Coordinates of C-alpha atoms in Angstrom, one line a residue:
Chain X
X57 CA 72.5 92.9 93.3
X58 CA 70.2 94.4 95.9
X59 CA 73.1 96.4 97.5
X60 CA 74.5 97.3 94.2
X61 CA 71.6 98.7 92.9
X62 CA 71.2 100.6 96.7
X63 CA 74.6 102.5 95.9
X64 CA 74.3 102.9 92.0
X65 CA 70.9 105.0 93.0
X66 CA 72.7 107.1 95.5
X67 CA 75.3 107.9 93.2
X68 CA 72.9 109.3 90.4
X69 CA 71.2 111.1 93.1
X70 CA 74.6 112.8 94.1
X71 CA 74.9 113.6 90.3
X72 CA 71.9 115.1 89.7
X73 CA 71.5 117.1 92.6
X74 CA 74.5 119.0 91.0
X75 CA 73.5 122.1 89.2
X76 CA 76.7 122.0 87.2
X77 CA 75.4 118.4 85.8
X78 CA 72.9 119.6 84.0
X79 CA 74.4 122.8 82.8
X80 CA 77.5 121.0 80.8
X81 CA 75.1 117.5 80.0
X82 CA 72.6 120.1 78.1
X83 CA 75.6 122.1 77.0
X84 CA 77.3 118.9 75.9
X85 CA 74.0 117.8 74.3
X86 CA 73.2 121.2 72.3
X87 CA 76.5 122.0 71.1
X88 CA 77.0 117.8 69.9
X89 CA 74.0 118.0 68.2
X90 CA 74.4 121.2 66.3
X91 CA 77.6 120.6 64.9
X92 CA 76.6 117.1 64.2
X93 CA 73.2 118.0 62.7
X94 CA 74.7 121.3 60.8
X95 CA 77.7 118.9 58.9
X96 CA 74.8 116.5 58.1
X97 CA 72.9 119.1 57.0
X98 CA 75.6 120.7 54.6
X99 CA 76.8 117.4 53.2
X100 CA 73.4 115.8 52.8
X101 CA 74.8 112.2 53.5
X102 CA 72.8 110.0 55.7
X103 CA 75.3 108.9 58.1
X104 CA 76.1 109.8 61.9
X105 CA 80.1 110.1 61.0
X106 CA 80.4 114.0 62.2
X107 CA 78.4 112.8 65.7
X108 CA 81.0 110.5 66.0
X109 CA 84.1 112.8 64.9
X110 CA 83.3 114.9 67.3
X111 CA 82.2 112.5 70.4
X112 CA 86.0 111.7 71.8
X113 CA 86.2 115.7 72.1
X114 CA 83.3 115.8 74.8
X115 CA 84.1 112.8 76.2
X116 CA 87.9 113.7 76.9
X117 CA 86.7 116.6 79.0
X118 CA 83.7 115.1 80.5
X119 CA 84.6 111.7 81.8
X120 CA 87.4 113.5 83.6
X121 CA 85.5 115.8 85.2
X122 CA 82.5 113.6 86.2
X123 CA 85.1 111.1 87.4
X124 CA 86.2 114.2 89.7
X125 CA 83.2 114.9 90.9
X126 CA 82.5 111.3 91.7
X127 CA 85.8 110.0 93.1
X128 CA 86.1 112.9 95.6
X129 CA 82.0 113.3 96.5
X130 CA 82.7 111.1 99.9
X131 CA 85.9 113.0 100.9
X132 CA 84.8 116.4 100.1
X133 CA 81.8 116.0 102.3
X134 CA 83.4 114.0 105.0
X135 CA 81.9 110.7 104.3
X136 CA 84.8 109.1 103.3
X137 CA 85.1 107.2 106.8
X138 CA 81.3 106.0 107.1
X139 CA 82.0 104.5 103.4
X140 CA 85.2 102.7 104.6
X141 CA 83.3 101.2 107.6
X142 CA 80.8 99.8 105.8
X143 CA 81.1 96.1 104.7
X144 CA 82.0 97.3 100.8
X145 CA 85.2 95.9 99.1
X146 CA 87.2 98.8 96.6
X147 CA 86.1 96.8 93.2
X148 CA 82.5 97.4 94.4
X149 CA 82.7 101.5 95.2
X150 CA 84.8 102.0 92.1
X151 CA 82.3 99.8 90.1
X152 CA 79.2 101.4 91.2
X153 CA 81.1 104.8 90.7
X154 CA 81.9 104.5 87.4
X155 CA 78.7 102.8 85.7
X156 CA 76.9 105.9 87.4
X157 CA 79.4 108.2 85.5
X158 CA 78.6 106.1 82.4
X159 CA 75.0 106.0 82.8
X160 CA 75.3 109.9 83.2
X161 CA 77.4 110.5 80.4
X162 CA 75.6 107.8 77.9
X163 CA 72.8 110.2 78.2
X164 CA 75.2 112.3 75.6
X165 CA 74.8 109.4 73.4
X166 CA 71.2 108.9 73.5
X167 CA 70.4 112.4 72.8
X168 CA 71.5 111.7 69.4
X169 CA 69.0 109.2 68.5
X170 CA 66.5 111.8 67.7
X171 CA 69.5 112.5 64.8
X172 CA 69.5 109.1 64.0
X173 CA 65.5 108.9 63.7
X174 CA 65.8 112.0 61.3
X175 CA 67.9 109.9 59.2
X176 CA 65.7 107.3 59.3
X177 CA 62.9 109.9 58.4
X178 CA 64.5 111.0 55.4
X179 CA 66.4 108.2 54.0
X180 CA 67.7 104.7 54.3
X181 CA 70.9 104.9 56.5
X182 CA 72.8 101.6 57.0
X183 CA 71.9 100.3 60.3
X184 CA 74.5 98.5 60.9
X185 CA 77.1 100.9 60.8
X186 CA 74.6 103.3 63.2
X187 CA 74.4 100.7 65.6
X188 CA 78.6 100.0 65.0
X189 CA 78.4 104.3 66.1
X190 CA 77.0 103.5 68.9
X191 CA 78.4 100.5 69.9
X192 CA 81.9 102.1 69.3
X193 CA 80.9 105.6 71.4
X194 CA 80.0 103.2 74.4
X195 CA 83.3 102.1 74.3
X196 CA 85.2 104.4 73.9
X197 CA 83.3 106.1 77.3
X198 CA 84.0 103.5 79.1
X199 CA 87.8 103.5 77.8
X200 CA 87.8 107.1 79.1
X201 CA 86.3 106.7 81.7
X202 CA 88.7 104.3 83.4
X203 CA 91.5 105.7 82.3
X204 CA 89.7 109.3 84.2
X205 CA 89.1 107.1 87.1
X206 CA 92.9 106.3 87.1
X207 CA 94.5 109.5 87.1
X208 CA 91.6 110.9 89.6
X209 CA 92.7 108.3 91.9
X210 CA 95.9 108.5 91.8
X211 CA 96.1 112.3 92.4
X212 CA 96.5 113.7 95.5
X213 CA 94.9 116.7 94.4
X214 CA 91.3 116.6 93.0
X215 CA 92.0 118.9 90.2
X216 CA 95.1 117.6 88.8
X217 CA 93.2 114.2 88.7
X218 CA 91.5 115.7 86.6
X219 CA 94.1 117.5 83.9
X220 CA 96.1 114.5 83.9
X221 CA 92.9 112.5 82.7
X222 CA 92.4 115.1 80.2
X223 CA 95.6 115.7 79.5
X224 CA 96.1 112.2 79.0
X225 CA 92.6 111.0 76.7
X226 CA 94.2 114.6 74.4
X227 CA 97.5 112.8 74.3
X228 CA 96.7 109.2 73.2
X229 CA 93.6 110.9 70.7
X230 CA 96.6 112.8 69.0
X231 CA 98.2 110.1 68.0
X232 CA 95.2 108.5 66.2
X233 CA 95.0 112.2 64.4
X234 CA 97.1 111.7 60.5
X235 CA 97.8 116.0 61.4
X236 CA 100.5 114.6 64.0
X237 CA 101.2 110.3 62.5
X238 CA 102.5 112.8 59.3
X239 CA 105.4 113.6 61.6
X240 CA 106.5 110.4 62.5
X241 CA 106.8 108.2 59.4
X242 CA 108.0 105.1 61.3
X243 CA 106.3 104.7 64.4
X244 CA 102.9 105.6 62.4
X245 CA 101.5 102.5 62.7
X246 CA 102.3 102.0 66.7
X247 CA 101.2 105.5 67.5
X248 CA 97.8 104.5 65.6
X249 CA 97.4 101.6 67.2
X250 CA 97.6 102.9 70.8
X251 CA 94.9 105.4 70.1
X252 CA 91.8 104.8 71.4
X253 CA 90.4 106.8 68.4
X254 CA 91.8 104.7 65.3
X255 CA 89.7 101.4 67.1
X256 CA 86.8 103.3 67.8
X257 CA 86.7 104.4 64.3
X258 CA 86.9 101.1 63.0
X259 CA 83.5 100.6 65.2
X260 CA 82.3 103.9 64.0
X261 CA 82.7 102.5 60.2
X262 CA 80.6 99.4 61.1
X263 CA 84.1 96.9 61.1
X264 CA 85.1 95.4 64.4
X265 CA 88.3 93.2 64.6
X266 CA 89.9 91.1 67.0
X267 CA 92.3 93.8 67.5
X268 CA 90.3 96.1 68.2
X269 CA 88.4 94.1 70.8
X270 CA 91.8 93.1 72.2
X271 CA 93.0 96.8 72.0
X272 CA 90.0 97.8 74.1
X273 CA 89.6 94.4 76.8
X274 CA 93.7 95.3 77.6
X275 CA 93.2 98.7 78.3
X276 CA 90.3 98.4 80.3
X277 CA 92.4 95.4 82.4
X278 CA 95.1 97.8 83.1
X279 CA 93.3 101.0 83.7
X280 CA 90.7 98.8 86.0
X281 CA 93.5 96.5 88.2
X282 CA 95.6 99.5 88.1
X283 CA 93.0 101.7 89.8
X284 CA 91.8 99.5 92.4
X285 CA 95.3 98.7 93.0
X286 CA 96.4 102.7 94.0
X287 CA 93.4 102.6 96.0
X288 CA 93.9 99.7 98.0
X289 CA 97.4 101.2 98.5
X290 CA 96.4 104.8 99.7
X291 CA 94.3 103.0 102.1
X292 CA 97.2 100.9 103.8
Chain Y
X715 CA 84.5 90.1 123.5
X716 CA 86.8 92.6 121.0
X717 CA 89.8 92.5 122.0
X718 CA 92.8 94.5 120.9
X719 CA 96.4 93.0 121.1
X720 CA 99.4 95.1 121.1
X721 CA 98.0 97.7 118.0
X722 CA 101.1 100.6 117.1
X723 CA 100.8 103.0 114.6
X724 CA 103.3 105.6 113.5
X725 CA 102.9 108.7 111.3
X726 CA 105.8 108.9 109.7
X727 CA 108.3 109.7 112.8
X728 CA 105.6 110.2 114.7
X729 CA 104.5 107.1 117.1
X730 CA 100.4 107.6 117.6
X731 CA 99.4 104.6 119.3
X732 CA 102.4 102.2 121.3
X733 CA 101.7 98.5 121.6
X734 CA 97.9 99.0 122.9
X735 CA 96.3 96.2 124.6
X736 CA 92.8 96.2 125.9
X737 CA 89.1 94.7 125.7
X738 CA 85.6 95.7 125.1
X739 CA 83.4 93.4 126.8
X740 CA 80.3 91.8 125.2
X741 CA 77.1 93.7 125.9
X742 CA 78.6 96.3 127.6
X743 CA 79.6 100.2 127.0
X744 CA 83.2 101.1 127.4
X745 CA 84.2 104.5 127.5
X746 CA 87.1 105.5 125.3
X747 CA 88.6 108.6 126.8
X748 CA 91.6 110.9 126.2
X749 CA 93.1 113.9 126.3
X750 CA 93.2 115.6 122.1
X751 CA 95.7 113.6 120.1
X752 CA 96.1 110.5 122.6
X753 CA 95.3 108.5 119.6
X754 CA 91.5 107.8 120.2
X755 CA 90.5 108.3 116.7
X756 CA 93.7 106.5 115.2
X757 CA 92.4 103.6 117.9
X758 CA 88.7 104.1 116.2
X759 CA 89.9 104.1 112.6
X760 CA 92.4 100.9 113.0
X761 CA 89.1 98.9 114.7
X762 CA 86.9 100.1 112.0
X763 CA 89.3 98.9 108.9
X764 CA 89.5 102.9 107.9
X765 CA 93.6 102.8 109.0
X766 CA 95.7 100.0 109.3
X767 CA 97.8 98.9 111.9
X768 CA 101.6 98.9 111.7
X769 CA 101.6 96.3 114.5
X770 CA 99.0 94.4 116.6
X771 CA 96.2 91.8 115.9
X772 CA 92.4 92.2 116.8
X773 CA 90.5 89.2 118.0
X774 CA 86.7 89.2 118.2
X775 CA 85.6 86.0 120.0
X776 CA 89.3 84.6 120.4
X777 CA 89.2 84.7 116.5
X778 CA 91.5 87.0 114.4
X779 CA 90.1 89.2 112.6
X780 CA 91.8 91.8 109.8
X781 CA 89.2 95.3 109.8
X782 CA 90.7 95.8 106.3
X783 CA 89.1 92.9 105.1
X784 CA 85.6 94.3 104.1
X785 CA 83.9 91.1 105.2
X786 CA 84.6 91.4 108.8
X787 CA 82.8 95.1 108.9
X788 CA 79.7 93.6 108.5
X789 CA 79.9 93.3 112.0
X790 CA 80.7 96.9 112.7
X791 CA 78.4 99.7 113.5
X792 CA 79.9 103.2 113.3
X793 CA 79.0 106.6 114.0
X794 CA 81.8 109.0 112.8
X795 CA 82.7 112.3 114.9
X796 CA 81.4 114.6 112.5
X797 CA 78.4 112.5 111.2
X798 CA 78.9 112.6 107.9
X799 CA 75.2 112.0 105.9
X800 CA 73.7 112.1 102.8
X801 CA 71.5 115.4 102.6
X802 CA 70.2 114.6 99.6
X803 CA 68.3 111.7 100.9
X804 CA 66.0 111.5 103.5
X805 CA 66.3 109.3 107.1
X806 CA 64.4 106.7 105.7
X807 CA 66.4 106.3 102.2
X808 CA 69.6 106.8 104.1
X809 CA 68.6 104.3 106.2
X810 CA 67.6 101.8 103.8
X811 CA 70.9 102.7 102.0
X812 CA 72.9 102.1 105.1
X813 CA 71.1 98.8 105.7
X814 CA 71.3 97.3 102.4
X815 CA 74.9 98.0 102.8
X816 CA 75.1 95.9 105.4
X817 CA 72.9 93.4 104.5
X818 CA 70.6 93.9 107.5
X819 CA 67.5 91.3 107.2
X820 CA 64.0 93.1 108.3
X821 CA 65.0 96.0 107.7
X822 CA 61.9 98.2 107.2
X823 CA 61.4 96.6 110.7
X824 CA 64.3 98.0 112.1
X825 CA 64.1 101.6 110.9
X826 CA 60.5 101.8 112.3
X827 CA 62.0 100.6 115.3
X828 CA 64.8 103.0 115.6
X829 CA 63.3 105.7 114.6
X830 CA 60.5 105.6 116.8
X831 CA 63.3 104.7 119.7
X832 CA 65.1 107.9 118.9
X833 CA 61.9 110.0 117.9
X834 CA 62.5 111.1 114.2
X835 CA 59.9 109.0 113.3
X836 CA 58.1 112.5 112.5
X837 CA 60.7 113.8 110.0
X838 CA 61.4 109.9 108.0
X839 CA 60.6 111.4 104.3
X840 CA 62.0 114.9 104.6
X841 CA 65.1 115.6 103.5
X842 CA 68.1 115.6 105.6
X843 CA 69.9 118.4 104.1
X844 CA 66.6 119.8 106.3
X845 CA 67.0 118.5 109.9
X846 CA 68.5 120.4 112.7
X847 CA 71.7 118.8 114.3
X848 CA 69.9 117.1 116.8
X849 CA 68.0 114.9 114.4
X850 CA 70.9 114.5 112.3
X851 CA 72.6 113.1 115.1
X852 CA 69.6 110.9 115.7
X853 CA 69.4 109.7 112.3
X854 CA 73.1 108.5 112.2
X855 CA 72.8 107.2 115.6
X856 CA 70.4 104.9 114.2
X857 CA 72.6 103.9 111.4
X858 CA 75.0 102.7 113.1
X859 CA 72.7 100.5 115.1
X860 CA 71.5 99.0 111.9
X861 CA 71.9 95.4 111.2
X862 CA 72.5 94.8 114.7
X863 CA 76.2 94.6 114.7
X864 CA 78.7 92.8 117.1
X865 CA 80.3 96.3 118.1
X866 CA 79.0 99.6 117.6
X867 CA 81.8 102.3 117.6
X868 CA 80.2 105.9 118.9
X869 CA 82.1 109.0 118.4
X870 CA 81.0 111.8 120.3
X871 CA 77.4 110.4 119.7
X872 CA 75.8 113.1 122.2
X873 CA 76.9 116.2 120.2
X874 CA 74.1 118.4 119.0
X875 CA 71.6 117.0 121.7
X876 CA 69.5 119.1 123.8
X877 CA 69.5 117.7 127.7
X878 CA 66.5 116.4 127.3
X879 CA 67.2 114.3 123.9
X880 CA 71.0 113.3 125.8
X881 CA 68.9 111.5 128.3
X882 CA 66.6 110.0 126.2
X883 CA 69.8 108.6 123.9
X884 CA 71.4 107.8 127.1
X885 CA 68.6 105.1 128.2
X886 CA 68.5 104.0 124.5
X887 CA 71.8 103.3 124.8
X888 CA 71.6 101.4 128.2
X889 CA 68.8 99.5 126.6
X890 CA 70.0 98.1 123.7
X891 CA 72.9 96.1 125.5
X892 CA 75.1 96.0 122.3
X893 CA 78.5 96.1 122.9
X894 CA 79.5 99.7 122.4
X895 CA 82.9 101.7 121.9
X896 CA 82.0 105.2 123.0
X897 CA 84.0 107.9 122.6
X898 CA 83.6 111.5 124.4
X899 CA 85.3 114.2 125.7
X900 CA 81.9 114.6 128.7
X901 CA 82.9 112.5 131.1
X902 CA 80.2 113.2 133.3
X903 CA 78.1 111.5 130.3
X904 CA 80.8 108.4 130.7
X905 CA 80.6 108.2 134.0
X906 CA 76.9 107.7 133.6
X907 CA 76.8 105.8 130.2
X908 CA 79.5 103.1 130.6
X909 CA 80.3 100.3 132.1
X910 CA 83.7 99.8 131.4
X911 CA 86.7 102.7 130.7
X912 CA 89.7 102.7 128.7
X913 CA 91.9 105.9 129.2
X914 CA 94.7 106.5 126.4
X915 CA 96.9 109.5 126.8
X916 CA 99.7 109.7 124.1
X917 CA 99.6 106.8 122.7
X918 CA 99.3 104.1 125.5
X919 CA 96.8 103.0 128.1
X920 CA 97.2 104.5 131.4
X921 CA 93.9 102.0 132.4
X922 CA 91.2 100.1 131.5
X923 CA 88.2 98.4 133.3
X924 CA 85.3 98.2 135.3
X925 CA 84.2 102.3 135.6
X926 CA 83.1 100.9 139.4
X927 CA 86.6 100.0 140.4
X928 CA 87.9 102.9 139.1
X929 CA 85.5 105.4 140.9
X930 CA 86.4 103.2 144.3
X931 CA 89.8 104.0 143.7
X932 CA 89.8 107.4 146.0
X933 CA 92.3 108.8 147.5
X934 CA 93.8 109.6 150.8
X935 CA 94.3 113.1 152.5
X936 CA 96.3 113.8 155.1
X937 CA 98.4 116.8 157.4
X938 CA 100.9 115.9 159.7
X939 CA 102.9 118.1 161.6
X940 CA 106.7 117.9 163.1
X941 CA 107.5 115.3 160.1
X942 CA 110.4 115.5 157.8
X943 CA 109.1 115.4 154.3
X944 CA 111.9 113.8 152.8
X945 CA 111.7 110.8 155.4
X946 CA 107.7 109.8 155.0
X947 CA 108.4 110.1 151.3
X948 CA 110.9 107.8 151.3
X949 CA 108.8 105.3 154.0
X950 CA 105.6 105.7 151.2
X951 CA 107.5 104.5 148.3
X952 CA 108.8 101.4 150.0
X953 CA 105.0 100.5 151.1
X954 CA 103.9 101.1 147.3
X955 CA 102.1 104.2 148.4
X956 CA 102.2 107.2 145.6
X957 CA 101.8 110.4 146.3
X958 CA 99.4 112.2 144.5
X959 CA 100.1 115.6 145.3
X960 CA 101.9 117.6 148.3
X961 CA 102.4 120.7 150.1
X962 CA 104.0 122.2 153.3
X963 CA 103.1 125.3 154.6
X964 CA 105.2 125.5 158.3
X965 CA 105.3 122.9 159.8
X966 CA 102.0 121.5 158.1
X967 CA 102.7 118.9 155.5
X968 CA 99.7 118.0 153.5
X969 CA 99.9 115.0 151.5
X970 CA 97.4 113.6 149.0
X971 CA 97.9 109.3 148.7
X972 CA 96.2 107.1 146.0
X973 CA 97.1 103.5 145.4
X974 CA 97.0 100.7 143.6
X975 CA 95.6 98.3 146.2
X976 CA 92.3 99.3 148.2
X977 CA 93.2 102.5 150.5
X978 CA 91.8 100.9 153.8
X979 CA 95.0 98.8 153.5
X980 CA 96.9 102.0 152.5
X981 CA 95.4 103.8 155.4
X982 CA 96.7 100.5 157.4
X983 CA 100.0 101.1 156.1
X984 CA 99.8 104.1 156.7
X985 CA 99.0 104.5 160.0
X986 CA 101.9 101.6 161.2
X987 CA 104.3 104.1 159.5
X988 CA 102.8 107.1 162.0
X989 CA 102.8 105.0 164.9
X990 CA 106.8 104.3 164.5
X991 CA 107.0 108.1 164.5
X992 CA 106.0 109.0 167.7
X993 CA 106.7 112.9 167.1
X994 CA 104.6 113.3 164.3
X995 CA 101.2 114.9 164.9
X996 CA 98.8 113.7 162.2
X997 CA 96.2 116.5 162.1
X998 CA 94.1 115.7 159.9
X999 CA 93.0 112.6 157.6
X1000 CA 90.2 112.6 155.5
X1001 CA 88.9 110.1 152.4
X1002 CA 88.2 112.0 149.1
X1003 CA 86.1 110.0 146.1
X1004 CA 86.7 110.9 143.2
X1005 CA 84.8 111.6 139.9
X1006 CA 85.9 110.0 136.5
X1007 CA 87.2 113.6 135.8
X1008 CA 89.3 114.0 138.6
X1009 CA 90.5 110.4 138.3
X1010 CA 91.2 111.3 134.3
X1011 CA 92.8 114.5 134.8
X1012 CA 94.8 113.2 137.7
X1013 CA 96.0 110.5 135.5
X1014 CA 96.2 112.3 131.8
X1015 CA 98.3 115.9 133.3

C-alpha cells in the first residue's frame, strides 16, 4: 500500500505541475457548471439532470486526453527505462495511472456539489437520485477512462491514442442518443444497450439494475485485461 | 555471481547480440566496453527486464532467473545512460520514491547515507528540475544504489562530473563492493574502476576477465633483417603466434606479436624459430604493455 501510495503521489504531482491541467480542469469546471446551473435556472426544477446530460461530453474529451498525458509522461521524458527496471508489475503502473486520472478528473464531479447544495438551499431535491448522479458520473469516468487507456496504449502514436479514445467514447455515446436509434428501427434496442450512456442514465435517474452493473463490470474486464495485455505484448 | 548464458537478440533482420556468454563476479566491478552499436545497451536492457531475449537464460547464483518477471528486479540497481529523473521532485522525494519502489528497509537511513557519500546532502529539498548535471548525476547514482541490490547496472555513470567529483564517485564506487555492471566509453576510467572486463564488438564477446590479465597481455616487437616475410609468417602461425601488425621497409621487417599464452614463452618460441635461421639478423626486439585502450582498439578495429 506503502508503494502504491508512493507512485499515486508522483503521478498527481506530474499532473499538476502541468499548466494545461488547470487551464481545461477550470475550463471544464466553468463551462459544466454554467450550462448546468443556467438550464436549472430556466426550468426551475430541482434536479441535477442537465449536469448529468452534459457530463459524458467533457468526459469523452478529457479522459482521453489526460490518459495521453499520463500514458506517455515516462517515454516523453525518457524515464520509461528506469520505470521498467524497477521491481513494478504492468497491472500496478496502469493501476496507479489511471486512479490518478480519475482522481484528477472526479474533481469535475465535485465542483458540482456547490450546485447540489443550492438545491438543497432552495428546495427539497430527492437525494437519492443525486447521489444515483453521482454514483452514475463515477462510473461512467472510470468506463472512459479505461477504454482511453486502451486506445492510448495501443497507439503507436501519442495523438492518435488519443482520437481513437475520443473517437471511440463519441461513437458508442451516439448510439445511446434516440437522434441516431430513430434510424435503425431493429437494432434499437442492441445499439442502446452497448452505450455507456443509456446505463449511466438509468444511474442518473436514481434506478440501477443488474444489467446495468453487468453492462459496466464487462466492459471494464475487457478494457482492463485488454490493456494490460497490449502492454505486456509491446514489451516482449 | 550473474551470469549470462548464450543471450541473442535480433531486430528484425538485424542480429544485435549472438549467443553471448559471460559473468559478472560478486563484489566486483566489471567493465562493459564496446565500440557504438556492439550491443551494450541491448546487453543492459535484456539484464534489466527492459528487452527480452530471443535466446539465452540468466542465472544469478546458479539459479534462473527471467528479468521480465518484475519480482526478480528487486534485485536490480540501475542507472540509465541519460539519467532520466523526476524534476518535479526533489533528491530526497525521488529518493524516497525510488526506494519505496523497491521496498528498501531503513530507508531514510540510506539516503542520508548516500547522499552525504556523494555530497548532495546540501541540495536534498530543492528541486531537481534545479541541479546542475553533476548533481543530477549524483542523485541517480544514489538511486540506483538504493535498497542495496545484488547488481547495480551503471551506464555512463561519470557523465556530467567535474575531475574532481569523478574521483570522488570513483572511490565511492571502490568502496561499496557491490557487484557492478559499468558501462563507458572512458576507458582510462575502466581501467582504473574495474576489476573485471567484458569487450563486445558487434554483437559477440571478443573477451572477458580479470582487467589484470588483460593488461599483462603485451605484445612483442621486433625487426629482423635478411628474412623472407612470407616464410616467418608461415613459421608464426604454426607456433600459435599472431601477428598484430607488420611492415617492411628494405630489408627491415618489423613485426608486432601478441599471443594467447604468456609472451616470455612466445619470445621462447620465438627465438628457437631465429636460431634455425642463421641468416636472419634480428635487430631489434622490444616488449610493449599495453593500455586497456590499445588492447580495445587493437581488438574492436
Amino acid at each position: 500500500m506503502k508503494r502504491f501510495w508512493a507512485f499515486y503521489q508522483k503521478e498527481m504531482r506530474f499532473l499538476f505541475r502541468q499548466p494545461l491541467t488547470f487551464i481545461f480542469l477550470i475550463l471544464a469546471i466553468i463551462l459544466n457548471n454554467w450550462l448546468a446551473f443556467s438550464v436549472i435556472l430556466v426550468n426551475r426544477q430541482s434536479t441535477l439532470q442537465p449536469l448529468w446530460q452534459n457530463l459524458p461530453f467533457f468526459f469523452m474529451f478529457l479522459a482521453p486526453l489526460v490518459s495521453l498525458v499520463l500514458i506517455n509522461e515516462e517515454k516523453q521524458n525518457n524515464r520509461e527505462e528506469l520505470i521498467r527496471s524497477l521491481p513494478l508489475s504492468t497491472p500496478f503502473i496502469l493501476a496507479n495511472k489511471l486512479i490518478a486520472a480519475f482522481s484528477l478528473l472526479f474533481i469535475l464531479l465535485l465542483a458540482s456539489t456547490p450546485l447540489a447544495g443550492m438545491l438543497f438551499w432552495l428546495d427539497h431535491p430527492d437525494k437519492g437520485i443525486l447521489l444515483g448522479g453521482y454514483l452514475g458520473g463515477s462510473i461512467l469516468l472510470l468506463a472512459y477512462l479505461l477504454a482511453s487507456f486502451f486506445f492510448n496504449i495501443s497507439s503507436r502514436y501519442n495523438l492518435s491514442g488519443f482520437f481513437l479514445g475520443f473517437l471511440f467514447l463519441l461513437g458508442d455515446d451516439l448510439l445511446g442518443q434516440n437522434f441516431f436509434l430513430l434510424h435503425f428501427p431493429q437494432l434499437g434496442s442492441w445499439f442502446r444497450y452497448l452505450s455507456f450512456r443509456t446505463h449511466y442514465q438509468h444511474l442518473g435517474d436514481g434506478f440501477l439494475s443488474l444489467s446495468d452493473v453487468i453492462f459496466f463490470l464487462t466492459w471494464f474486464i475487457i478494457f482492463w485485461l485488454s490493456t494490460i495485455i497490449v502492454q505486456k505484448r509491446k514489451r516482449q | 555471481m550473474f551470469e549470462l548464458k548464450n543471450i541473442s537478440k535480433n531486430f528484425g533482420p538485424h542480429r544485435v547480440l549472438k549467443d553471448i556468454s559471460f559473468k559478472i563476479p560478486k563484489g566486483k566491478i566489471t567493465g562493459l566496453l564496446g565500440p557504438n552499436g556492439a550491443g551494450k545497451t541491448t546487453t543492459i536492457r535484456i539484464i534489466t527486464g527492459i528487452l527480452a531475449a530471443d535466446r539465452g537464460a540468466i542465472f544469478f547464483h546458479n539459479q534462473l532467473i527471467n528479468p521480465l518477471d518484475w519480482h526478480s528486479r528487486f534485485q536490480l540497481g540501475y542507472l540509465p545512460e541519460d539519467n532520466p529523473l523526476y524534476d518535479f521532485l526533489t533528491p530526497y522525494e525521488y529518493l524516497q520514491f525510488i526506494g519505496e519502489m523497491r521496498q528498501a528497509t531503513t530507508l531514510e537511513q540510506q539516503i542520508a547515507w548516500l547522499a552525504k557519500k556523494l555530497f548532495f546532502d546540501d541540495r536534498l529539498h530543492d528541486l531537481i528540475g534545479h541541479l546542475s548535471k553533476g548533481y543530477r548525476q549524483r542523485v541517480g547514482l544514489a538511486a540506483s544504489f538504493l535498497g542495496t541490490p545484488s547488481l547495480i547496472i551503471l551506464d555512463e555513470p561519470l557523465n556530467g562530473l567535474d575531475p574532481n567529483q569523478q574521483q570522488k564517485v570513483r572511490q565511492f564506487l571502490r568502496q561499496s563492493r557491490s557487484t557492478i555492471l559499468f558501462s563507458s566509453h572512458i576507458l582510462s576510467e575502466v581501467q582504473a574502476i574495474c576489476q573485471h572486463v567484458v569487450i563486445i564488438h558487434q554483437g559477440e564477446i571478443i573477451t572477458a576477465g580479470d582487467i589484470n590479465n588483460l593488461l599483462q597481455k603485451s605484445s612483442l616487437i621486433i625487426q629482423i633483417k635478411n628474412t623472407t616475410p612470407s616464410v616467418l609468417q608461415n613459421i608464426l602461425a604454426k607456433a600459435k603466434i599472431k601477428i598484430a601488425r607488420q611492415k617492411k621497409k628494405g630489408q627491415i621487417f618489423t613485426i608486432e606479436l601478441t599471443s594467447n599464452q604468456p609472451l616470455d614463452k612466445a619470445q621462447l618460441s620465438l627465438w628457437r624459430i631465429i636460431r634455425q635461421h642463421p641468416r636472419w639478423q634480428v635487430l631489434q626486439l622490444k616488449t610493449k604493455h599495453q593500455s586497456l585502450k590499445s588492447i580495445f582498439q587493437k581488438l574492436t578495429q
